[in-house]
PDB file of C-alpha atoms in Angstrom:
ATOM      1  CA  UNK A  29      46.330 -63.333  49.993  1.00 59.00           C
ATOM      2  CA  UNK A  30      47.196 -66.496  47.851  1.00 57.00           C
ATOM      3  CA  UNK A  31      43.879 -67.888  46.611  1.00 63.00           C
ATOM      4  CA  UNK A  32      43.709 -71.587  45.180  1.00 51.00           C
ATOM      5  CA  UNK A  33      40.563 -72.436  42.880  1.00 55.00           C
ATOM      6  CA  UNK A  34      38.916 -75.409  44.152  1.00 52.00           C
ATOM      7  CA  UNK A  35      38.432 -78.229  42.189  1.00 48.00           C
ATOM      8  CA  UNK A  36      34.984 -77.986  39.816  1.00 49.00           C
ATOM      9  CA  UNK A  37      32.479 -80.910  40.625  1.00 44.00           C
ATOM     10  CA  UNK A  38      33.290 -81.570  36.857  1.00 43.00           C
ATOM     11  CA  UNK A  39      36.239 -80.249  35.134  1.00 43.00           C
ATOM     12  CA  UNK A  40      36.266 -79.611  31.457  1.00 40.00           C
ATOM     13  CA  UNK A  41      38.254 -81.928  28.868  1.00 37.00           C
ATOM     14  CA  UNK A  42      41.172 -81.105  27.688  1.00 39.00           C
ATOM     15  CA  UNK A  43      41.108 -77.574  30.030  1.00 39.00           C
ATOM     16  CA  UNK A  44      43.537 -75.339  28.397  1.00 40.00           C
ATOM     17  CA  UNK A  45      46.821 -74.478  30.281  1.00 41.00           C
ATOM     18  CA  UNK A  46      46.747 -70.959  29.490  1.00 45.00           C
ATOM     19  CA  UNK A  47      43.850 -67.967  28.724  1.00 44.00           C
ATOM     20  CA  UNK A  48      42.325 -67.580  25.016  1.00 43.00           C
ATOM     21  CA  UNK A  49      44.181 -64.477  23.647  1.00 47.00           C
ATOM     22  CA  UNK A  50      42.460 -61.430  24.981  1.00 51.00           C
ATOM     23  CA  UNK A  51      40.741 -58.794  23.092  1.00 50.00           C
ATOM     24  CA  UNK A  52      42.816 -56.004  22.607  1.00 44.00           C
ATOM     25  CA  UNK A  53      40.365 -53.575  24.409  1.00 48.00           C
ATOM     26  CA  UNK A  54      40.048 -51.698  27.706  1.00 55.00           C
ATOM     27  CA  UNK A  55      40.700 -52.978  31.086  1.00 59.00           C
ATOM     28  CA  UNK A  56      36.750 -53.198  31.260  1.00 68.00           C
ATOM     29  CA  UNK A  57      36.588 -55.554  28.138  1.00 84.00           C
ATOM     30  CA  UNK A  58      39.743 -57.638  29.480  1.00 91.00           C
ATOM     31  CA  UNK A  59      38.081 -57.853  33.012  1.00 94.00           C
ATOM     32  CA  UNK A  60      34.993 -59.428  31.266  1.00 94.00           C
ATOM     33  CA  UNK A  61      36.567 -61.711  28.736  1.00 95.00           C
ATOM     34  CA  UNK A  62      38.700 -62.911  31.536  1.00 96.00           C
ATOM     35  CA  UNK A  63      35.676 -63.218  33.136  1.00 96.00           C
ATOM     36  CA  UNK A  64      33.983 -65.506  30.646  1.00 95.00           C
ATOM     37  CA  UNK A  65      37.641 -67.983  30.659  1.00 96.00           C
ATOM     38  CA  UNK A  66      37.145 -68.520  34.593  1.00 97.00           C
ATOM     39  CA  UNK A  67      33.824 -69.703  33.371  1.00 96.00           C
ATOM     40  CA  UNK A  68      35.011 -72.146  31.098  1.00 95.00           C
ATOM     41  CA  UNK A  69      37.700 -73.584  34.208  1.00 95.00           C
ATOM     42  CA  UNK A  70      40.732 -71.686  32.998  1.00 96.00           C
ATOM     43  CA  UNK A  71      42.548 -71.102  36.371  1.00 95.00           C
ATOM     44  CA  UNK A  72      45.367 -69.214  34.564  1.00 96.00           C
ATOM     45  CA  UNK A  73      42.332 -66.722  33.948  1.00 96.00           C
ATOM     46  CA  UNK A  74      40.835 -66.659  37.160  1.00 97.00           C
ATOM     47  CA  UNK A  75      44.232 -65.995  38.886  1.00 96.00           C
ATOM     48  CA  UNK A  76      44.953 -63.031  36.501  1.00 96.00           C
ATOM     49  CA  UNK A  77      41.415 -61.674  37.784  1.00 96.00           C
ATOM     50  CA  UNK A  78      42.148 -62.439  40.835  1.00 96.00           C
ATOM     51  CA  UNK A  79      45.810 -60.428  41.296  1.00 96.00           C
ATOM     52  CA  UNK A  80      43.767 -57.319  39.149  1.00 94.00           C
ATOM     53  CA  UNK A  81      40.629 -56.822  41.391  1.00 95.00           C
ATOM     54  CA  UNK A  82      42.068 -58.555  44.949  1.00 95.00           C
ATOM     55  CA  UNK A  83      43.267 -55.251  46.417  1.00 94.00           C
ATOM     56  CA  UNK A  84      39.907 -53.554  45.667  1.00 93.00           C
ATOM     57  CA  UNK A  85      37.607 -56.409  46.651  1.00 94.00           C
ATOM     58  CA  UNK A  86      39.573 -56.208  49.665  1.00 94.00           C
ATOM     59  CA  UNK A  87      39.067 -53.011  50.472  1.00 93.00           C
ATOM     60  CA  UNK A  88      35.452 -52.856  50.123  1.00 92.00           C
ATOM     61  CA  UNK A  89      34.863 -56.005  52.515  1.00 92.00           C
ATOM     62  CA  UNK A  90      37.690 -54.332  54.945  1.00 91.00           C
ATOM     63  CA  UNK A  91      35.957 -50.921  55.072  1.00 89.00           C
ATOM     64  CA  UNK A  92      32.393 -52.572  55.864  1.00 88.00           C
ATOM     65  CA  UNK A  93      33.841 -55.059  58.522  1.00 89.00           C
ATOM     66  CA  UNK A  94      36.601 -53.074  60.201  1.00 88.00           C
ATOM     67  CA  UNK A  95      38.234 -56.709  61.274  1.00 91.00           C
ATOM     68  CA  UNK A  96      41.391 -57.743  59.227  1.00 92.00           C
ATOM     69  CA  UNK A  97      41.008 -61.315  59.978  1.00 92.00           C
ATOM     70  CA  UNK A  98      37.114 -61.428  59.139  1.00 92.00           C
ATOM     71  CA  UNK A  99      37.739 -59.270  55.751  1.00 93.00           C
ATOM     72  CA  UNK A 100      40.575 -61.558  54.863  1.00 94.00           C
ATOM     73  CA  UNK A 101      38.148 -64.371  54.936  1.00 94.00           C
ATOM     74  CA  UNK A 102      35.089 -63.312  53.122  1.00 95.00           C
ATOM     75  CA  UNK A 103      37.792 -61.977  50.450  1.00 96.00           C
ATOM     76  CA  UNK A 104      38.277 -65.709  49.722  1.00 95.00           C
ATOM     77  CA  UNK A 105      34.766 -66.201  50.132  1.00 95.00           C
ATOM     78  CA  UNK A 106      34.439 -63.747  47.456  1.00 96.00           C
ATOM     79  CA  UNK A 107      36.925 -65.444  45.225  1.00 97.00           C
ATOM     80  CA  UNK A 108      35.326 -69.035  45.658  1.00 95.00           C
ATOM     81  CA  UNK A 109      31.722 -67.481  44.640  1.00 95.00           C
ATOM     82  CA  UNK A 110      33.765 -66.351  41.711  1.00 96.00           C
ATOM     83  CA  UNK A 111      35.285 -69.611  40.512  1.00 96.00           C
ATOM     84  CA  UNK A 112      31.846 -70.761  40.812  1.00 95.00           C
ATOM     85  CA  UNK A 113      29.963 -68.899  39.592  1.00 94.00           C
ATOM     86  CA  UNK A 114      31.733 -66.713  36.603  1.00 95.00           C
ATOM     87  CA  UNK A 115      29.023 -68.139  34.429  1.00 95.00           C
ATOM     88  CA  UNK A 116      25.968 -66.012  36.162  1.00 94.00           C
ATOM     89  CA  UNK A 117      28.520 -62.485  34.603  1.00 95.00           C
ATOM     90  CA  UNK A 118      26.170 -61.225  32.066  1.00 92.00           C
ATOM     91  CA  UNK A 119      28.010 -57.757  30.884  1.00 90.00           C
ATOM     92  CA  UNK A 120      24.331 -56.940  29.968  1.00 88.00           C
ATOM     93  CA  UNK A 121      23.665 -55.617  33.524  1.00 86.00           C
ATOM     94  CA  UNK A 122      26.689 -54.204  33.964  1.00 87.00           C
ATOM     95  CA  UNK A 123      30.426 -54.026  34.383  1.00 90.00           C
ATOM     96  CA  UNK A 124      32.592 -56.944  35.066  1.00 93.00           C
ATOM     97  CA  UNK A 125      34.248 -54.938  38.125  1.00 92.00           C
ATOM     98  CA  UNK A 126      30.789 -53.785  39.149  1.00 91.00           C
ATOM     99  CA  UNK A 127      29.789 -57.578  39.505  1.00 93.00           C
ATOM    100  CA  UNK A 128      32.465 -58.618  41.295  1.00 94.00           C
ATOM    101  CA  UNK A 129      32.462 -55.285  43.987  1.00 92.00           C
ATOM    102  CA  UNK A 130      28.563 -56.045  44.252  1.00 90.00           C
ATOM    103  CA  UNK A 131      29.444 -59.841  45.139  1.00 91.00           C
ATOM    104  CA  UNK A 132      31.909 -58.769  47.837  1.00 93.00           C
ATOM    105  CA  UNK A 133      29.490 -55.875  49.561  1.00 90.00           C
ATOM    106  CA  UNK A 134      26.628 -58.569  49.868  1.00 89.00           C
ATOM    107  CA  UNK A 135      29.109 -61.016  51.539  1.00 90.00           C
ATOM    108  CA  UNK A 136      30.394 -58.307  53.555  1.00 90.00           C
ATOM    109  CA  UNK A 137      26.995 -57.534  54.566  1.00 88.00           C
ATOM    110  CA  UNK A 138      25.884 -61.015  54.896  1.00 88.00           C
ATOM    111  CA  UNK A 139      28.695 -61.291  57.482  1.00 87.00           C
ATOM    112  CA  UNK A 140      27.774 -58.444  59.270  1.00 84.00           C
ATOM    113  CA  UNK A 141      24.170 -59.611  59.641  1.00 83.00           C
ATOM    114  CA  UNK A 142      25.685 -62.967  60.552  1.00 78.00           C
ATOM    115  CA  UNK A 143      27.682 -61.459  63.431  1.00 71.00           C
ATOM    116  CA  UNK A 144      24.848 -59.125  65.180  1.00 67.00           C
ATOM    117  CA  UNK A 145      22.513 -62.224  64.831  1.00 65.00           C
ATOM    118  CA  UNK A 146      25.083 -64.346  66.688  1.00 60.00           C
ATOM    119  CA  UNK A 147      25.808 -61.351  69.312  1.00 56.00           C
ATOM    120  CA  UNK A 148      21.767 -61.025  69.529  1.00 56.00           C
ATOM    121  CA  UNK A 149      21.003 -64.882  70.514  1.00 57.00           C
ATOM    122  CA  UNK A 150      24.307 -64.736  72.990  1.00 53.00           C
ATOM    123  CA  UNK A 151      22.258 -61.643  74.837  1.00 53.00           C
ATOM    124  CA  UNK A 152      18.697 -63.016  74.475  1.00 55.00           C
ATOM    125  CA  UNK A 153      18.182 -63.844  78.012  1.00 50.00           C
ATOM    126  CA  UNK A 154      18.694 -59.798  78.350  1.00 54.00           C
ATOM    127  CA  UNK A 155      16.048 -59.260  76.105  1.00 55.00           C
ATOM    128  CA  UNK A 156      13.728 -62.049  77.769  1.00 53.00           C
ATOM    129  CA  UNK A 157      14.276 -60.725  80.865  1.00 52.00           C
ATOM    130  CA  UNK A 158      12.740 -57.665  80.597  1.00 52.00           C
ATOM    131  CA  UNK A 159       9.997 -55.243  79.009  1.00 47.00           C
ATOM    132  CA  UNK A 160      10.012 -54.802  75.815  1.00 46.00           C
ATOM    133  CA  UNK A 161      10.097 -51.358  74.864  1.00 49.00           C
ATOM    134  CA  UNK A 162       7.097 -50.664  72.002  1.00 45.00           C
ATOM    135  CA  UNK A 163       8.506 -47.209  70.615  1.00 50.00           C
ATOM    136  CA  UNK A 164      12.074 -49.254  70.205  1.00 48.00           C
ATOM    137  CA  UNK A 165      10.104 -52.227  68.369  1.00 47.00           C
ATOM    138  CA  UNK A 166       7.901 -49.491  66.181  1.00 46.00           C
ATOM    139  CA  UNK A 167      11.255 -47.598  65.532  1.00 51.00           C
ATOM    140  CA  UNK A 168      12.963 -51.370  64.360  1.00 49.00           C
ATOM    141  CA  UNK A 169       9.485 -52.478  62.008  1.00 47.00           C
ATOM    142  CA  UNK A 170       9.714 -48.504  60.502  1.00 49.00           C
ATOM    143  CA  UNK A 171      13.201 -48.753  59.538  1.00 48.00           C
ATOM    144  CA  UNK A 172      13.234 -51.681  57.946  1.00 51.00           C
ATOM    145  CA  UNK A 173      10.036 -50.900  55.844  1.00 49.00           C
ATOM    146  CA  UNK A 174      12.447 -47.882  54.647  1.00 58.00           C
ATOM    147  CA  UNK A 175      15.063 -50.191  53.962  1.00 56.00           C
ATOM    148  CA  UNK A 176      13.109 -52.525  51.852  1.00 60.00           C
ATOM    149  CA  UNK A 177      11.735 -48.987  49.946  1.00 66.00           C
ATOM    150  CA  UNK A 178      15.116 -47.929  49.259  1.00 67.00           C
ATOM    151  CA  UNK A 179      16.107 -51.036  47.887  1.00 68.00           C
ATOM    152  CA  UNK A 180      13.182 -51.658  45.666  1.00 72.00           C
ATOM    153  CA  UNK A 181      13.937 -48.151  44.374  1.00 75.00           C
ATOM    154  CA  UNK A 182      17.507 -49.314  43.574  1.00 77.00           C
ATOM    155  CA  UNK A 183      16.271 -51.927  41.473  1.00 78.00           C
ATOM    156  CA  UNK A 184      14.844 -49.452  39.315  1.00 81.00           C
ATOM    157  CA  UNK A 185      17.807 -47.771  38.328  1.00 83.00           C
ATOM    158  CA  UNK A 186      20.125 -48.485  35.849  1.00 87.00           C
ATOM    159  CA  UNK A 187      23.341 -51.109  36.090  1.00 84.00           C
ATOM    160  CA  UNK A 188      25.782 -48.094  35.732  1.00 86.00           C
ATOM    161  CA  UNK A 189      23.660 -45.851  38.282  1.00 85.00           C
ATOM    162  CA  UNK A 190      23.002 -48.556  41.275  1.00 83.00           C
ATOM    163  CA  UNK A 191      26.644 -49.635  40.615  1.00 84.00           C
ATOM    164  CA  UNK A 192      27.662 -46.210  41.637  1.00 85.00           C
ATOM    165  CA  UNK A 193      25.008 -44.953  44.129  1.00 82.00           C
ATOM    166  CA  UNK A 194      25.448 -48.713  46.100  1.00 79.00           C
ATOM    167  CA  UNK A 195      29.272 -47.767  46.444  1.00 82.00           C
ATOM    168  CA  UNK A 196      28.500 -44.241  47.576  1.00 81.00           C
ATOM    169  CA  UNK A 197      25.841 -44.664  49.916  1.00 72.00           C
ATOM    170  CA  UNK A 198      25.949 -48.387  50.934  1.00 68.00           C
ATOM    171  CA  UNK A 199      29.614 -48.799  51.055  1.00 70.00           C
ATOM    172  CA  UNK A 200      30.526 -45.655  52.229  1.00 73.00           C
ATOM    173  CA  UNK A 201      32.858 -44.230  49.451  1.00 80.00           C
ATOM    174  CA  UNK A 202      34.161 -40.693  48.632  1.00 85.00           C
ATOM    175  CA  UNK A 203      33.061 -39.826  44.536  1.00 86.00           C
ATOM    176  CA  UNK A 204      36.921 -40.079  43.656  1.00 87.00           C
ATOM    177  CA  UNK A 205      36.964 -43.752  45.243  1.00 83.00           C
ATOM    178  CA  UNK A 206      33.672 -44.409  43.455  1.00 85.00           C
ATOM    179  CA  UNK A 207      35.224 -43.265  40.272  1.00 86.00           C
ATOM    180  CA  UNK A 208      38.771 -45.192  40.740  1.00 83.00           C
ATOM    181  CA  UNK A 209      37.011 -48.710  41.833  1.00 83.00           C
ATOM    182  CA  UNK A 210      34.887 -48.600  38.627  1.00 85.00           C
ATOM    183  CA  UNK A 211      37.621 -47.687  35.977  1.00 84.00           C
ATOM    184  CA  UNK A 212      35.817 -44.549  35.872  1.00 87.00           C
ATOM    185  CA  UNK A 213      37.032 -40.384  34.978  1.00 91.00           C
ATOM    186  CA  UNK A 214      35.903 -38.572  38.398  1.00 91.00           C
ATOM    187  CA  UNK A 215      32.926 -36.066  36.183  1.00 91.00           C
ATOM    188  CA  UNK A 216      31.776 -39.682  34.913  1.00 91.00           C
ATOM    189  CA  UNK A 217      30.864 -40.993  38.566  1.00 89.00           C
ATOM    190  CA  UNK A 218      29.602 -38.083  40.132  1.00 90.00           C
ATOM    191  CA  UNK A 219      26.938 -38.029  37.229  1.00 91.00           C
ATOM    192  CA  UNK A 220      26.311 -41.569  37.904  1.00 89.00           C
ATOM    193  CA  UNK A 221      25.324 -40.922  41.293  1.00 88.00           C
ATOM    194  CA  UNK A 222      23.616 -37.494  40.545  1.00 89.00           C
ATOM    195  CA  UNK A 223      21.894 -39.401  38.173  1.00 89.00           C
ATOM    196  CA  UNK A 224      20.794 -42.471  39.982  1.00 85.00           C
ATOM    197  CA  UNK A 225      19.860 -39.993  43.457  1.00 84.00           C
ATOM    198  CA  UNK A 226      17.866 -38.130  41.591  1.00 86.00           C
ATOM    199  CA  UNK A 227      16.010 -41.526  39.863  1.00 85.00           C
ATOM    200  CA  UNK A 228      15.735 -42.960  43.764  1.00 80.00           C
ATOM    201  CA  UNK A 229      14.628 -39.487  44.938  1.00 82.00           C
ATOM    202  CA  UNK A 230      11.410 -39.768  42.505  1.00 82.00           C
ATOM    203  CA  UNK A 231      10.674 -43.607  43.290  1.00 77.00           C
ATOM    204  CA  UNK A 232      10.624 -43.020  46.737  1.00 75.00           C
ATOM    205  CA  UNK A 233       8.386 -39.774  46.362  1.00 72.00           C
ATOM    206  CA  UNK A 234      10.836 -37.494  48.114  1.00 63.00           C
ATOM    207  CA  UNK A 235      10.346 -33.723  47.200  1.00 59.00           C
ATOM    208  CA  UNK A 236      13.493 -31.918  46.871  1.00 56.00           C
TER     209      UNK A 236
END
């Protein structure tokens, strides 16, 4: 996938050719100082981000999708929101790879909503045309209520623990992939997501 960064609304003066010497850290701390460079307009920055996190971006969107050409898209989607919008990384909330794998399952999902919206109005007339069936619409209304519990509750966990449990549970990832997207040892992860089921287990009131 070649990606070219857009041109900002306004540039910066004098925009440096190359990155700021990185900190001599882990690829965590490179990922976010990187991170803060693509902020400032540095493309060399952004395209080093870019060629470290594209195959795992990637994935994620291709896994949720299932459509090559459709993945390959909201990748660059992905990408472009990035350019944009490195500013919003606060490494506060939680790690740089974590942002950027949280940014590509909501635009994976987004276009997975957008696609059973467009395949629901292309059928309406099928829907108009007969009865509607109440235990269908009361099963729809329920599971959506859940949905909107379940993501309350994964507000309340912490950065490292909804980073973790999302990729598990939302995106559909083994503990091993879990612990190789994040940069993480495999004992590290699975606590994560111990961790943050047994946090959602008590917000939602479930009893073990």
């Amino acid at each position: 996938m070649d990606l070219v960064p857009p041109p900002r609304e306004q540039d910066p003066p004098d925009a440096p050719t190359g990155s700021a010497r990185e900190p001599a850290h882990g690829g965590h701390d490179r990922l976010a100082h990187r991170l803060k460079q693509v902020a400032k307009g540095d493309e060399v920055a952004f395209a080093a981000v870019y060629d470290e996190t594209a195959p795992r971006l990637h994935g994620l969107v291709l896994r949720i999708l299932r459509n090559p050409a459709q993945s390959e898209e909201v990748t660059q989607e992905v990408y472009l929101e990035v350019w944009r919008r490195a500013s919003h990384f606060d490494p506060r909330r939680g790690s740089a790879i974590g942002w950027l794998l949280t940014m590509a399952h909501r635009r994976a999902i987004d276009r997975v909503r957008s696609s059973q919206a467009a395949a629901v109005r292309d059928d309406g007339w099928h829907a108009r045309s007969r009865e509607v069936d109440f235990d269908t619409t009361a099963e729809t209304a329920t599971a959506r209520i859940e949905a909107a519990r379940v993501r309350s509750a994964l507000d309340g966990l912490t950065a490292n623990q909804r980073e973790a449990v999302s990729l598990a549970y939302l995106g559909g990832y083994t503990h091993t992939e879990v612990a190789s997207l994040l940069d993480l040892p495999l004992g590290t992860a699975k606590t994560r997501i111990r961790d943050g089921l047994i946090r959602l287990r008590d917000q939602l009131g479930v009893t073990p």
